[in-house]
Amino acid sequence: MPLERTDICTNTPRLIEHIRDNYDVSRPPTIVEPIQNSQDEYANQMAAGTLNEGRRLQIRFRVNVDERYAEIIDNAGGMSQEVMTDAVPEIDTTSAEKSEGGNVGSEGRGLFAVAASTEKLYIETLNTDGERLATILFPDDGTTLPEPVPPRDIADDPEEDVIQEAPQLRGPEGTLLKLVGLEQDALDTLSNWGEVERVLAELFTPLFSRDDVEFVYIVEEDGDVERYTPDFPSLNELMGEELERIDEHPFSIGGDEYILKDVVFGRAAGEYPWDGIAFFK
């Protein structure tokens, strides 16, 4: 029988304000949010000891222009049953880790911002408990599945064509996002490596300068396959003075209290891709 849907939990006025103020065309959420989520999850899982000490973070984008979809896969350890059930379908919520400074960002809007450029967003995860879970966000009518299900349930649904085979994510532990029915603007951006590389340089140079991170970007169009990887300088090349570390620093914004934890900072040495004080989570 067809899968049921339920409303996505959201505070609509705050969501609209956030998208208007933060998700501008220069920082497309379809690029930024998946990478940030992968980085956060990898850092948390490594800190918790749930991943092998030598695991390198791997992130792969695959954009199919002709079929108007993109797949984003990481090996960051996957999402727990609790996160898939409680956090993924809700907007303007936050995990305890984010509230306590364990992650960058604390608004719980990232996946919805990604879904907003699609007809539907398929999410599949294989977590460190061995659970395979999947769900779908439908931005047009603001619905999702009542709870995460095995990927096979979605593949077998006669009225849902987001995937035909299951599982999509073979392993190791991580998460797959499938952006189906991309809007033209989002598709144009994702299929333009020059624009993607600009965004990566502005926001993720420190991440991709690390030797324990691997990033691959693939664009498929008219039978042609192009493969790209960013080539950024190391942190030592970027920074003009010795890096310093902040273990914990409480601060407040607009009456809300936050804690900045485990952050390295220094002054950038030149204009590639920015200059001034830089903070690295």
C-alpha atoms as an extended CHARMM CRD file, in Angstrom:
* protein
*
       281  EXT
         1         1  MET       CA              0.0000000000        0.0000000000        0.0000000000  PROA      1               0.0000000000
         2         2  PRO       CA              1.1930000000        3.5900000000       -0.6150000000  PROA      2               0.0000000000
         3         3  LEU       CA              3.2930000000        5.2630000000        2.0830000000  PROA      3               0.0000000000
         4         4  GLU       CA              1.5020000000        7.7220000000        4.3510000000  PROA      4               0.0000000000
         5         5  ARG       CA              2.5820000000       11.3410000000        4.7690000000  PROA      5               0.0000000000
         6         6  THR       CA              2.4860000000       13.7710000000        7.6730000000  PROA      6               0.0000000000
         7         7  ASP       CA              3.0650000000       17.5300000000        7.9450000000  PROA      7               0.0000000000
         8         8  ILE       CA              6.6190000000       18.8040000000        8.4340000000  PROA      8               0.0000000000
         9         9  CYS       CA              6.8190000000       20.5780000000       11.8040000000  PROA      9               0.0000000000
        10        10  THR       CA              7.8560000000       24.1810000000       11.2680000000  PROA      10              0.0000000000
        11        11  ASN       CA              7.6850000000       27.7160000000       12.5610000000  PROA      11              0.0000000000
        12        12  THR       CA              6.8660000000       29.2890000000        9.1940000000  PROA      12              0.0000000000
        13        13  PRO       CA              7.5200000000       32.9860000000        9.9930000000  PROA      13              0.0000000000
        14        14  ARG       CA             11.0070000000       32.2340000000       11.3670000000  PROA      14              0.0000000000
        15        15  LEU       CA             11.7460000000       29.9620000000        8.4290000000  PROA      15              0.0000000000
        16        16  ILE       CA             10.8150000000       32.6120000000        5.8680000000  PROA      16              0.0000000000
        17        17  GLU       CA             12.8790000000       35.2190000000        7.7000000000  PROA      17              0.0000000000
        18        18  HSD       CA             15.8910000000       32.9010000000        7.8740000000  PROA      18              0.0000000000
        19        19  ILE       CA             15.7660000000       31.9730000000        4.1830000000  PROA      19              0.0000000000
        20        20  ARG       CA             15.3960000000       35.6180000000        3.1750000000  PROA      20              0.0000000000
        21        21  ASP       CA             18.3010000000       36.7380000000        5.3510000000  PROA      21              0.0000000000
        22        22  ASN       CA             20.7440000000       33.8610000000        4.9150000000  PROA      22              0.0000000000
        23        23  TYR       CA             20.1760000000       31.6800000000        1.8770000000  PROA      23              0.0000000000
        24        24  ASP       CA             21.2890000000       34.0790000000       -0.8490000000  PROA      24              0.0000000000
        25        25  VAL       CA             22.3860000000       33.0480000000       -4.3160000000  PROA      25              0.0000000000
        26        26  SER       CA             26.0760000000       33.3710000000       -3.4480000000  PROA      26              0.0000000000
        27        27  ARG       CA             25.8500000000       30.4990000000       -0.9220000000  PROA      27              0.0000000000
        28        28  PRO       CA             23.5010000000       27.8940000000       -2.4110000000  PROA      28              0.0000000000
        29        29  PRO       CA             22.1170000000       25.5640000000        0.3000000000  PROA      29              0.0000000000
        30        30  THR       CA             22.2130000000       22.6290000000       -2.1280000000  PROA      30              0.0000000000
        31        31  ILE       CA             26.0160000000       22.8650000000       -1.9250000000  PROA      31              0.0000000000
        32        32  VAL       CA             26.6250000000       24.3460000000        1.5100000000  PROA      32              0.0000000000
        33        33  GLU       CA             24.2310000000       22.4170000000        3.7630000000  PROA      33              0.0000000000
        34        34  PRO       CA             25.1510000000       18.8270000000        2.7720000000  PROA      34              0.0000000000
        35        35  ILE       CA             28.8700000000       19.5470000000        3.2050000000  PROA      35              0.0000000000
        36        36  GLN       CA             28.3120000000       21.2510000000        6.5560000000  PROA      36              0.0000000000
        37        37  ASN       CA             26.1560000000       18.3540000000        7.7580000000  PROA      37              0.0000000000
        38        38  SER       CA             28.7900000000       15.8250000000        6.7020000000  PROA      38              0.0000000000
        39        39  GLN       CA             31.5480000000       17.7940000000        8.4200000000  PROA      39              0.0000000000
        40        40  ASP       CA             29.5370000000       18.0640000000       11.6490000000  PROA      40              0.0000000000
        41        41  GLU       CA             28.5430000000       14.4110000000       11.7100000000  PROA      41              0.0000000000
        42        42  TYR       CA             32.0780000000       13.2290000000       11.0130000000  PROA      42              0.0000000000
        43        43  ALA       CA             33.4760000000       15.4140000000       13.8000000000  PROA      43              0.0000000000
        44        44  ASN       CA             30.8750000000       14.1730000000       16.2890000000  PROA      44              0.0000000000
        45        45  GLN       CA             31.3120000000       10.5040000000       15.4020000000  PROA      45              0.0000000000
        46        46  MET       CA             35.1020000000       10.6890000000       15.5420000000  PROA      46              0.0000000000
        47        47  ALA       CA             34.9450000000       12.4740000000       18.9040000000  PROA      47              0.0000000000
        48        48  ALA       CA             32.5660000000        9.8140000000       20.2190000000  PROA      48              0.0000000000
        49        49  GLY       CA             34.8230000000        6.9960000000       19.0000000000  PROA      49              0.0000000000
        50        50  THR       CA             32.0880000000        5.3760000000       16.9100000000  PROA      50              0.0000000000
        51        51  LEU       CA             34.2070000000        5.4920000000       13.7350000000  PROA      51              0.0000000000
        52        52  ASN       CA             37.5800000000        3.8820000000       13.1540000000  PROA      52              0.0000000000
        53        53  GLU       CA             40.3890000000        6.2630000000       14.0790000000  PROA      53              0.0000000000
        54        54  GLY       CA             41.8750000000        6.2050000000       10.5970000000  PROA      54              0.0000000000
        55        55  ARG       CA             38.6720000000        6.8980000000        8.6600000000  PROA      55              0.0000000000
        56        56  ARG       CA             38.9400000000        9.7710000000        6.1890000000  PROA      56              0.0000000000
        57        57  LEU       CA             35.8560000000       11.8860000000        5.5290000000  PROA      57              0.0000000000
        58        58  GLN       CA             34.6360000000       11.2800000000        1.9880000000  PROA      58              0.0000000000
        59        59  ILE       CA             31.9970000000       13.4370000000        0.3010000000  PROA      59              0.0000000000
        60        60  ARG       CA             30.7940000000       12.7990000000       -3.2510000000  PROA      60              0.0000000000
        61        61  PHE       CA             28.3990000000       14.8800000000       -5.3430000000  PROA      61              0.0000000000
        62        62  ARG       CA             26.9200000000       13.4350000000       -8.5430000000  PROA      62              0.0000000000
        63        63  VAL       CA             24.7720000000       15.7460000000      -10.6810000000  PROA      63              0.0000000000
        64        64  ASN       CA             22.7190000000       14.3510000000      -13.5720000000  PROA      64              0.0000000000
        65        65  VAL       CA             21.6560000000       17.2940000000      -15.7130000000  PROA      65              0.0000000000
        66        66  ASP       CA             19.4470000000       15.3360000000      -18.1270000000  PROA      66              0.0000000000
        67        67  GLU       CA             17.3830000000       13.7030000000      -15.3830000000  PROA      67              0.0000000000
        68        68  ARG       CA             17.4430000000       16.8030000000      -13.1410000000  PROA      68              0.0000000000
        69        69  TYR       CA             18.6820000000       15.1950000000       -9.9490000000  PROA      69              0.0000000000
        70        70  ALA       CA             21.7380000000       15.1930000000       -7.7190000000  PROA      70              0.0000000000
        71        71  GLU       CA             23.0740000000       12.6130000000       -5.2630000000  PROA      71              0.0000000000
        72        72  ILE       CA             25.2810000000       13.5230000000       -2.3230000000  PROA      72              0.0000000000
        73        73  ILE       CA             26.9300000000       10.7180000000       -0.3530000000  PROA      73              0.0000000000
        74        74  ASP       CA             29.2110000000       10.7730000000        2.6680000000  PROA      74              0.0000000000
        75        75  ASN       CA             30.8010000000        8.2200000000        5.0020000000  PROA      75              0.0000000000
        76        76  ALA       CA             30.4320000000       10.3640000000        8.1300000000  PROA      76              0.0000000000
        77        77  GLY       CA             28.7650000000        7.6560000000       10.2240000000  PROA      77              0.0000000000
        78        78  GLY       CA             25.0900000000        8.1190000000        9.4160000000  PROA      78              0.0000000000
        79        79  MET       CA             22.1660000000        9.4270000000       11.4390000000  PROA      79              0.0000000000
        80        80  SER       CA             20.6660000000        7.6740000000       14.4380000000  PROA      80              0.0000000000
        81        81  GLN       CA             17.0750000000        6.4750000000       14.6050000000  PROA      81              0.0000000000
        82        82  GLU       CA             16.3730000000        9.3680000000       16.9920000000  PROA      82              0.0000000000
        83        83  VAL       CA             17.7260000000       12.0180000000       14.6280000000  PROA      83              0.0000000000
        84        84  MET       CA             15.8880000000       10.5580000000       11.6270000000  PROA      84              0.0000000000
        85        85  THR       CA             12.6390000000       10.3800000000       13.6140000000  PROA      85              0.0000000000
        86        86  ASP       CA             12.7350000000       13.6140000000       15.5940000000  PROA      86              0.0000000000
        87        87  ALA       CA             15.1330000000       16.0900000000       13.9640000000  PROA      87              0.0000000000
        88        88  VAL       CA             14.9230000000       15.5030000000       10.2010000000  PROA      88              0.0000000000
        89        89  PRO       CA             11.1720000000       16.1800000000        9.8310000000  PROA      89              0.0000000000
        90        90  GLU       CA             11.2110000000       19.3110000000       12.0020000000  PROA      90              0.0000000000
        91        91  ILE       CA             12.3090000000       22.8450000000       11.1700000000  PROA      91              0.0000000000
        92        92  ASP       CA             13.4610000000       25.4200000000       13.7300000000  PROA      92              0.0000000000
        93        93  THR       CA             14.5070000000       22.6470000000       16.1020000000  PROA      93              0.0000000000
        94        94  THR       CA             17.9910000000       21.9100000000       17.3200000000  PROA      94              0.0000000000
        95        95  SER       CA             19.8790000000       18.9170000000       18.6120000000  PROA      95              0.0000000000
        96        96  ALA       CA             21.4280000000       18.9400000000       22.0740000000  PROA      96              0.0000000000
        97        97  GLU       CA             24.8810000000       18.7430000000       20.4900000000  PROA      97              0.0000000000
        98        98  LYS       CA             24.2930000000       21.9110000000       18.4770000000  PROA      98              0.0000000000
        99        99  SER       CA             22.7810000000       23.8140000000       21.3960000000  PROA      99              0.0000000000
       100       100  GLU       CA             25.8070000000       22.9520000000       23.5200000000  PROA      100             0.0000000000
       101       101  GLY       CA             28.2680000000       24.0660000000       20.8530000000  PROA      101             0.0000000000
       102       102  GLY       CA             29.0640000000       20.6250000000       19.4480000000  PROA      102             0.0000000000
       103       103  ASN       CA             28.1410000000       21.6040000000       15.9010000000  PROA      103             0.0000000000
       104       104  VAL       CA             28.2200000000       24.5940000000       13.6120000000  PROA      104             0.0000000000
       105       105  GLY       CA             24.6560000000       25.8800000000       13.2510000000  PROA      105             0.0000000000
       106       106  SER       CA             21.7080000000       25.3640000000       15.5150000000  PROA      106             0.0000000000
       107       107  GLU       CA             18.5260000000       26.0940000000       13.5930000000  PROA      107             0.0000000000
       108       108  GLY       CA             17.5250000000       22.6990000000       12.1790000000  PROA      108             0.0000000000
       109       109  ARG       CA             16.6730000000       24.1500000000        8.7540000000  PROA      109             0.0000000000
       110       110  GLY       CA             19.4440000000       22.8120000000        6.5500000000  PROA      110             0.0000000000
       111       111  LEU       CA             17.7110000000       19.8290000000        4.9730000000  PROA      111             0.0000000000
       112       112  PHE       CA             14.5510000000       21.8140000000        4.3290000000  PROA      112             0.0000000000
       113       113  ALA       CA             16.6210000000       24.5330000000        2.6450000000  PROA      113             0.0000000000
       114       114  VAL       CA             18.0600000000       21.8080000000        0.3860000000  PROA      114             0.0000000000
       115       115  ALA       CA             14.5950000000       20.3470000000       -0.2670000000  PROA      115             0.0000000000
       116       116  ALA       CA             13.1950000000       23.7750000000       -1.1710000000  PROA      116             0.0000000000
       117       117  SER       CA             14.9650000000       23.6010000000       -4.5660000000  PROA      117             0.0000000000
       118       118  THR       CA             13.5270000000       20.1670000000       -5.3930000000  PROA      118             0.0000000000
       119       119  GLU       CA             10.2710000000       18.3350000000       -5.9990000000  PROA      119             0.0000000000
       120       120  LYS       CA             11.3150000000       15.9190000000       -3.2660000000  PROA      120             0.0000000000
       121       121  LEU       CA             14.3600000000       15.1210000000       -1.1480000000  PROA      121             0.0000000000
       122       122  TYR       CA             15.1230000000       11.4560000000       -0.4530000000  PROA      122             0.0000000000
       123       123  ILE       CA             17.2740000000       10.7930000000        2.6180000000  PROA      123             0.0000000000
       124       124  GLU       CA             18.8470000000        7.4120000000        3.3380000000  PROA      124             0.0000000000
       125       125  THR       CA             21.2520000000        6.6070000000        6.1430000000  PROA      125             0.0000000000
       126       126  LEU       CA             23.2640000000        3.6470000000        7.3760000000  PROA      126             0.0000000000
       127       127  ASN       CA             24.2850000000        4.3260000000       10.9550000000  PROA      127             0.0000000000
       128       128  THR       CA             26.8870000000        2.8120000000       13.2560000000  PROA      128             0.0000000000
       129       129  ASP       CA             24.1810000000        0.6560000000       14.9060000000  PROA      129             0.0000000000
       130       130  GLY       CA             23.7160000000       -1.1000000000       11.5610000000  PROA      130             0.0000000000
       131       131  GLU       CA             20.2790000000        0.4480000000       10.9330000000  PROA      131             0.0000000000
       132       132  ARG       CA             19.2410000000        1.3580000000        7.3850000000  PROA      132             0.0000000000
       133       133  LEU       CA             16.6280000000        4.1220000000        7.4720000000  PROA      133             0.0000000000
       134       134  ALA       CA             15.0530000000        6.3710000000        4.8540000000  PROA      134             0.0000000000
       135       135  THR       CA             12.5130000000        9.1630000000        4.5240000000  PROA      135             0.0000000000
       136       136  ILE       CA             11.3470000000       11.7720000000        2.0020000000  PROA      136             0.0000000000
       137       137  LEU       CA             10.6780000000       15.5020000000        2.3350000000  PROA      137             0.0000000000
       138       138  PHE       CA              8.0290000000       16.9320000000       -0.0180000000  PROA      138             0.0000000000
       139       139  PRO       CA              8.5100000000       20.7300000000       -0.0040000000  PROA      139             0.0000000000
       140       140  ASP       CA              5.5810000000       21.5810000000       -2.3040000000  PROA      140             0.0000000000
       141       141  ASP       CA              2.9450000000       20.5430000000        0.2250000000  PROA      141             0.0000000000
       142       142  GLY       CA              5.1530000000       20.5670000000        3.3320000000  PROA      142             0.0000000000
       143       143  THR       CA              4.8460000000       16.8620000000        4.1310000000  PROA      143             0.0000000000
       144       144  THR       CA              7.1380000000       13.9580000000        4.9890000000  PROA      144             0.0000000000
       145       145  LEU       CA              6.7800000000       10.3390000000        6.0730000000  PROA      145             0.0000000000
       146       146  PRO       CA              5.3790000000        9.8220000000        9.6020000000  PROA      146             0.0000000000
       147       147  GLU       CA              8.5740000000        7.9830000000       10.5640000000  PROA      147             0.0000000000
       148       148  PRO       CA             11.7100000000        6.6600000000        8.8670000000  PROA      148             0.0000000000
       149       149  VAL       CA             11.2970000000        3.3260000000        7.1110000000  PROA      149             0.0000000000
       150       150  PRO       CA             13.5980000000        0.7290000000        5.5520000000  PROA      150             0.0000000000
       151       151  PRO       CA             14.6820000000        1.9180000000        2.0830000000  PROA      151             0.0000000000
       152       152  ARG       CA             13.0180000000       -1.1570000000        0.5750000000  PROA      152             0.0000000000
       153       153  ASP       CA              9.5910000000        0.1510000000        1.6650000000  PROA      153             0.0000000000
       154       154  ILE       CA             10.0950000000        3.2670000000       -0.4490000000  PROA      154             0.0000000000
       155       155  ALA       CA             11.4520000000        1.3540000000       -3.4380000000  PROA      155             0.0000000000
       156       156  ASP       CA              8.4360000000       -0.9970000000       -3.3010000000  PROA      156             0.0000000000
       157       157  ASP       CA              5.8390000000        1.7790000000       -3.0230000000  PROA      157             0.0000000000
       158       158  PRO       CA              3.8390000000        1.6890000000       -6.3050000000  PROA      158             0.0000000000
       159       159  GLU       CA              3.0930000000        5.4240000000       -6.1300000000  PROA      159             0.0000000000
       160       160  GLU       CA              6.6230000000        6.6250000000       -5.3080000000  PROA      160             0.0000000000
       161       161  ASP       CA              9.3910000000        6.6740000000       -7.9420000000  PROA      161             0.0000000000
       162       162  VAL       CA             12.1650000000        8.4520000000       -6.0360000000  PROA      162             0.0000000000
       163       163  ILE       CA             14.1910000000        5.2160000000       -6.0140000000  PROA      163             0.0000000000
       164       164  GLN       CA             13.7490000000        1.9050000000       -7.8010000000  PROA      164             0.0000000000
       165       165  GLU       CA             16.3660000000       -0.1610000000       -5.9840000000  PROA      165             0.0000000000
       166       166  ALA       CA             17.2180000000       -0.4050000000       -2.3030000000  PROA      166             0.0000000000
       167       167  PRO       CA             19.3820000000        0.2100000000       -0.4880000000  PROA      167             0.0000000000
       168       168  GLN       CA             20.9030000000        3.0790000000       -2.4670000000  PROA      168             0.0000000000
       169       169  LEU       CA             23.6820000000        3.4920000000        0.0850000000  PROA      169             0.0000000000
       170       170  ARG       CA             25.9010000000        0.4140000000        0.0610000000  PROA      170             0.0000000000
       171       171  GLY       CA             28.2800000000        1.4880000000        2.8180000000  PROA      171             0.0000000000
       172       172  PRO       CA             30.2960000000        2.2920000000        4.8060000000  PROA      172             0.0000000000
       173       173  GLU       CA             28.2010000000        4.0750000000        7.4150000000  PROA      173             0.0000000000
       174       174  GLY       CA             26.9960000000        7.4240000000        6.1280000000  PROA      174             0.0000000000
       175       175  THR       CA             24.1470000000        9.3340000000        4.5200000000  PROA      175             0.0000000000
       176       176  LEU       CA             22.7950000000        9.7290000000        0.9980000000  PROA      176             0.0000000000
       177       177  LEU       CA             20.7160000000       12.6820000000       -0.1770000000  PROA      177             0.0000000000
       178       178  LYS       CA             18.9030000000       12.4500000000       -3.5100000000  PROA      178             0.0000000000
       179       179  LEU       CA             17.6020000000       15.7860000000       -4.7930000000  PROA      179             0.0000000000
       180       180  VAL       CA             14.8640000000       14.9150000000       -7.2920000000  PROA      180             0.0000000000
       181       181  GLY       CA             13.2660000000       17.3450000000       -9.7430000000  PROA      181             0.0000000000
       182       182  LEU       CA             15.7530000000       20.1660000000       -9.2160000000  PROA      182             0.0000000000
       183       183  GLU       CA             14.6100000000       23.6800000000      -10.0680000000  PROA      183             0.0000000000
       184       184  GLN       CA             16.4240000000       25.1550000000      -13.0620000000  PROA      184             0.0000000000
       185       185  ASP       CA             18.4210000000       27.7220000000      -11.0710000000  PROA      185             0.0000000000
       186       186  ALA       CA             19.6300000000       25.0700000000       -8.6350000000  PROA      186             0.0000000000
       187       187  LEU       CA             20.4630000000       22.6900000000      -11.4890000000  PROA      187             0.0000000000
       188       188  ASP       CA             22.3910000000       25.3930000000      -13.3470000000  PROA      188             0.0000000000
       189       189  THR       CA             24.4510000000       26.1110000000      -10.2300000000  PROA      189             0.0000000000
       190       190  LEU       CA             25.1380000000       22.4790000000       -9.3680000000  PROA      190             0.0000000000
       191       191  SER       CA             26.2260000000       21.6590000000      -12.9330000000  PROA      191             0.0000000000
       192       192  ASN       CA             28.6360000000       24.6320000000      -13.1010000000  PROA      192             0.0000000000
       193       193  TRP       CA             31.9240000000       23.4960000000      -11.5360000000  PROA      193             0.0000000000
       194       194  GLY       CA             33.3650000000       27.0030000000      -11.6500000000  PROA      194             0.0000000000
       195       195  GLU       CA             30.5290000000       28.2850000000       -9.4660000000  PROA      195             0.0000000000
       196       196  VAL       CA             30.7070000000       25.2620000000       -7.1680000000  PROA      196             0.0000000000
       197       197  GLU       CA             34.4500000000       25.7190000000       -6.7120000000  PROA      197             0.0000000000
       198       198  ARG       CA             33.9180000000       29.4110000000       -5.8610000000  PROA      198             0.0000000000
       199       199  VAL       CA             31.5020000000       28.4390000000       -3.0760000000  PROA      199             0.0000000000
       200       200  LEU       CA             33.8730000000       25.7580000000       -1.7950000000  PROA      200             0.0000000000
       201       201  ALA       CA             36.7820000000       28.2150000000       -1.7690000000  PROA      201             0.0000000000
       202       202  GLU       CA             34.8500000000       30.8590000000        0.1360000000  PROA      202             0.0000000000
       203       203  LEU       CA             33.3510000000       28.5720000000        2.7580000000  PROA      203             0.0000000000
       204       204  PHE       CA             35.2840000000       25.3070000000        2.9580000000  PROA      204             0.0000000000
       205       205  THR       CA             38.9320000000       25.9310000000        2.0930000000  PROA      205             0.0000000000
       206       206  PRO       CA             40.0870000000       24.8610000000        5.5980000000  PROA      206             0.0000000000
       207       207  LEU       CA             38.0540000000       21.6480000000        5.3480000000  PROA      207             0.0000000000
       208       208  PHE       CA             39.3790000000       20.6270000000        1.9420000000  PROA      208             0.0000000000
       209       209  SER       CA             42.9180000000       21.5980000000        2.8710000000  PROA      209             0.0000000000
       210       210  ARG       CA             42.9640000000       18.7290000000        5.3900000000  PROA      210             0.0000000000
       211       211  ASP       CA             44.6600000000       15.4560000000        4.4640000000  PROA      211             0.0000000000
       212       212  ASP       CA             41.8820000000       13.3720000000        6.0670000000  PROA      212             0.0000000000
       213       213  VAL       CA             39.1370000000       14.7410000000        3.7730000000  PROA      213             0.0000000000
       214       214  GLU       CA             38.3650000000       13.5850000000        0.2350000000  PROA      214             0.0000000000
       215       215  PHE       CA             35.8940000000       15.4040000000       -2.0330000000  PROA      215             0.0000000000
       216       216  VAL       CA             34.7640000000       14.3410000000       -5.5110000000  PROA      216             0.0000000000
       217       217  TYR       CA             32.3270000000       16.1880000000       -7.7650000000  PROA      217             0.0000000000
       218       218  ILE       CA             30.8140000000       14.5200000000      -10.8400000000  PROA      218             0.0000000000
       219       219  VAL       CA             28.6180000000       16.1190000000      -13.5180000000  PROA      219             0.0000000000
       220       220  GLU       CA             26.8060000000       13.9570000000      -16.0880000000  PROA      220             0.0000000000
       221       221  GLU       CA             25.2510000000       15.5520000000      -19.1860000000  PROA      221             0.0000000000
       222       222  ASP       CA             24.4410000000       14.2590000000      -22.6810000000  PROA      222             0.0000000000
       223       223  GLY       CA             26.3770000000       11.0680000000      -21.9920000000  PROA      223             0.0000000000
       224       224  ASP       CA             29.5130000000       12.9410000000      -20.9210000000  PROA      224             0.0000000000
       225       225  VAL       CA             30.9370000000       12.5400000000      -17.4100000000  PROA      225             0.0000000000
       226       226  GLU       CA             33.1720000000       15.2210000000      -15.8920000000  PROA      226             0.0000000000
       227       227  ARG       CA             34.9980000000       14.5890000000      -12.5970000000  PROA      227             0.0000000000
       228       228  TYR       CA             36.3590000000       17.4310000000      -10.4560000000  PROA      228             0.0000000000
       229       229  THR       CA             38.2260000000       17.8510000000       -7.1710000000  PROA      229             0.0000000000
       230       230  PRO       CA             39.0600000000       21.1660000000       -5.4510000000  PROA      230             0.0000000000
       231       231  ASP       CA             42.6970000000       22.2130000000       -5.2410000000  PROA      231             0.0000000000
       232       232  PHE       CA             43.1550000000       24.5980000000       -2.3260000000  PROA      232             0.0000000000
       233       233  PRO       CA             46.2470000000       25.6260000000       -0.3520000000  PROA      233             0.0000000000
       234       234  SER       CA             47.0170000000       24.0910000000        3.0260000000  PROA      234             0.0000000000
       235       235  LEU       CA             46.1550000000       25.9090000000        6.2440000000  PROA      235             0.0000000000
       236       236  ASN       CA             49.8110000000       26.7490000000        6.7970000000  PROA      236             0.0000000000
       237       237  GLU       CA             49.8950000000       28.4090000000        3.3710000000  PROA      237             0.0000000000
       238       238  LEU       CA             46.7110000000       30.3430000000        4.0930000000  PROA      238             0.0000000000
       239       239  MET       CA             47.5400000000       31.6730000000        7.5190000000  PROA      239             0.0000000000
       240       240  GLY       CA             49.9830000000       34.4950000000        8.1340000000  PROA      240             0.0000000000
       241       241  GLU       CA             50.4820000000       33.8070000000       11.8240000000  PROA      241             0.0000000000
       242       242  GLU       CA             50.4160000000       30.8620000000       14.2000000000  PROA      242             0.0000000000
       243       243  LEU       CA             46.9970000000       29.3110000000       14.7480000000  PROA      243             0.0000000000
       244       244  GLU       CA             45.4590000000       29.5590000000       18.2100000000  PROA      244             0.0000000000
       245       245  ARG       CA             42.7620000000       27.4430000000       19.8140000000  PROA      245             0.0000000000
       246       246  ILE       CA             39.6110000000       28.3350000000       21.7940000000  PROA      246             0.0000000000
       247       247  ASP       CA             38.4340000000       25.4830000000       23.9870000000  PROA      247             0.0000000000
       248       248  GLU       CA             35.2370000000       27.1490000000       25.1920000000  PROA      248             0.0000000000
       249       249  HSD       CA             33.8500000000       30.6730000000       24.9070000000  PROA      249             0.0000000000
       250       250  PRO       CA             30.2530000000       31.5810000000       25.9510000000  PROA      250             0.0000000000
       251       251  PHE       CA             28.5030000000       34.4740000000       24.1880000000  PROA      251             0.0000000000
       252       252  SER       CA             24.9940000000       35.7920000000       23.5280000000  PROA      252             0.0000000000
       253       253  ILE       CA             23.1400000000       37.1020000000       20.4690000000  PROA      253             0.0000000000
       254       254  GLY       CA             19.7340000000       38.7170000000       20.7690000000  PROA      254             0.0000000000
       255       255  GLY       CA             19.2470000000       37.3540000000       24.2530000000  PROA      255             0.0000000000
       256       256  ASP       CA             20.0580000000       33.7670000000       23.2420000000  PROA      256             0.0000000000
       257       257  GLU       CA             23.0330000000       32.1060000000       24.9100000000  PROA      257             0.0000000000
       258       258  TYR       CA             25.6280000000       30.1110000000       22.9230000000  PROA      258             0.0000000000
       259       259  ILE       CA             28.9560000000       28.3960000000       23.5630000000  PROA      259             0.0000000000
       260       260  LEU       CA             31.8090000000       28.3920000000       21.0510000000  PROA      260             0.0000000000
       261       261  LYS       CA             33.8470000000       25.2020000000       21.5050000000  PROA      261             0.0000000000
       262       262  ASP       CA             36.9790000000       23.6940000000       19.9880000000  PROA      262             0.0000000000
       263       263  VAL       CA             37.6510000000       26.4380000000       17.4390000000  PROA      263             0.0000000000
       264       264  VAL       CA             41.0080000000       27.3610000000       15.8860000000  PROA      264             0.0000000000
       265       265  PHE       CA             41.5760000000       30.9060000000       14.6450000000  PROA      265             0.0000000000
       266       266  GLY       CA             44.2240000000       33.0130000000       12.9710000000  PROA      266             0.0000000000
       267       267  ARG       CA             44.7030000000       35.8280000000       10.4860000000  PROA      267             0.0000000000
       268       268  ALA       CA             44.6190000000       34.9500000000        6.7940000000  PROA      268             0.0000000000
       269       269  ALA       CA             47.7850000000       35.8350000000        4.9190000000  PROA      269             0.0000000000
       270       270  GLY       CA             46.3270000000       37.0290000000        1.6270000000  PROA      270             0.0000000000
       271       271  GLU       CA             43.2730000000       37.4140000000       -0.5340000000  PROA      271             0.0000000000
       272       272  TYR       CA             42.7220000000       33.7680000000       -1.5030000000  PROA      272             0.0000000000
       273       273  PRO       CA             39.8730000000       33.2510000000       -1.0120000000  PROA      273             0.0000000000
       274       274  TRP       CA             39.4840000000       35.8840000000        1.7200000000  PROA      274             0.0000000000
       275       275  ASP       CA             41.5500000000       37.8760000000        4.1790000000  PROA      275             0.0000000000
       276       276  GLY       CA             41.0640000000       38.8930000000        7.8050000000  PROA      276             0.0000000000
       277       277  ILE       CA             40.4080000000       36.7760000000       10.8870000000  PROA      277             0.0000000000
       278       278  ALA       CA             39.3490000000       33.2100000000       10.1140000000  PROA      278             0.0000000000
       279       279  PHE       CA             37.7580000000       30.7040000000       12.4890000000  PROA      279             0.0000000000
       280       280  PHE       CA             37.9830000000       26.9750000000       11.7770000000  PROA      280             0.0000000000
       281       281  LYS       CA             35.5960000000       24.5150000000       13.4150000000  PROA      281             0.0000000000
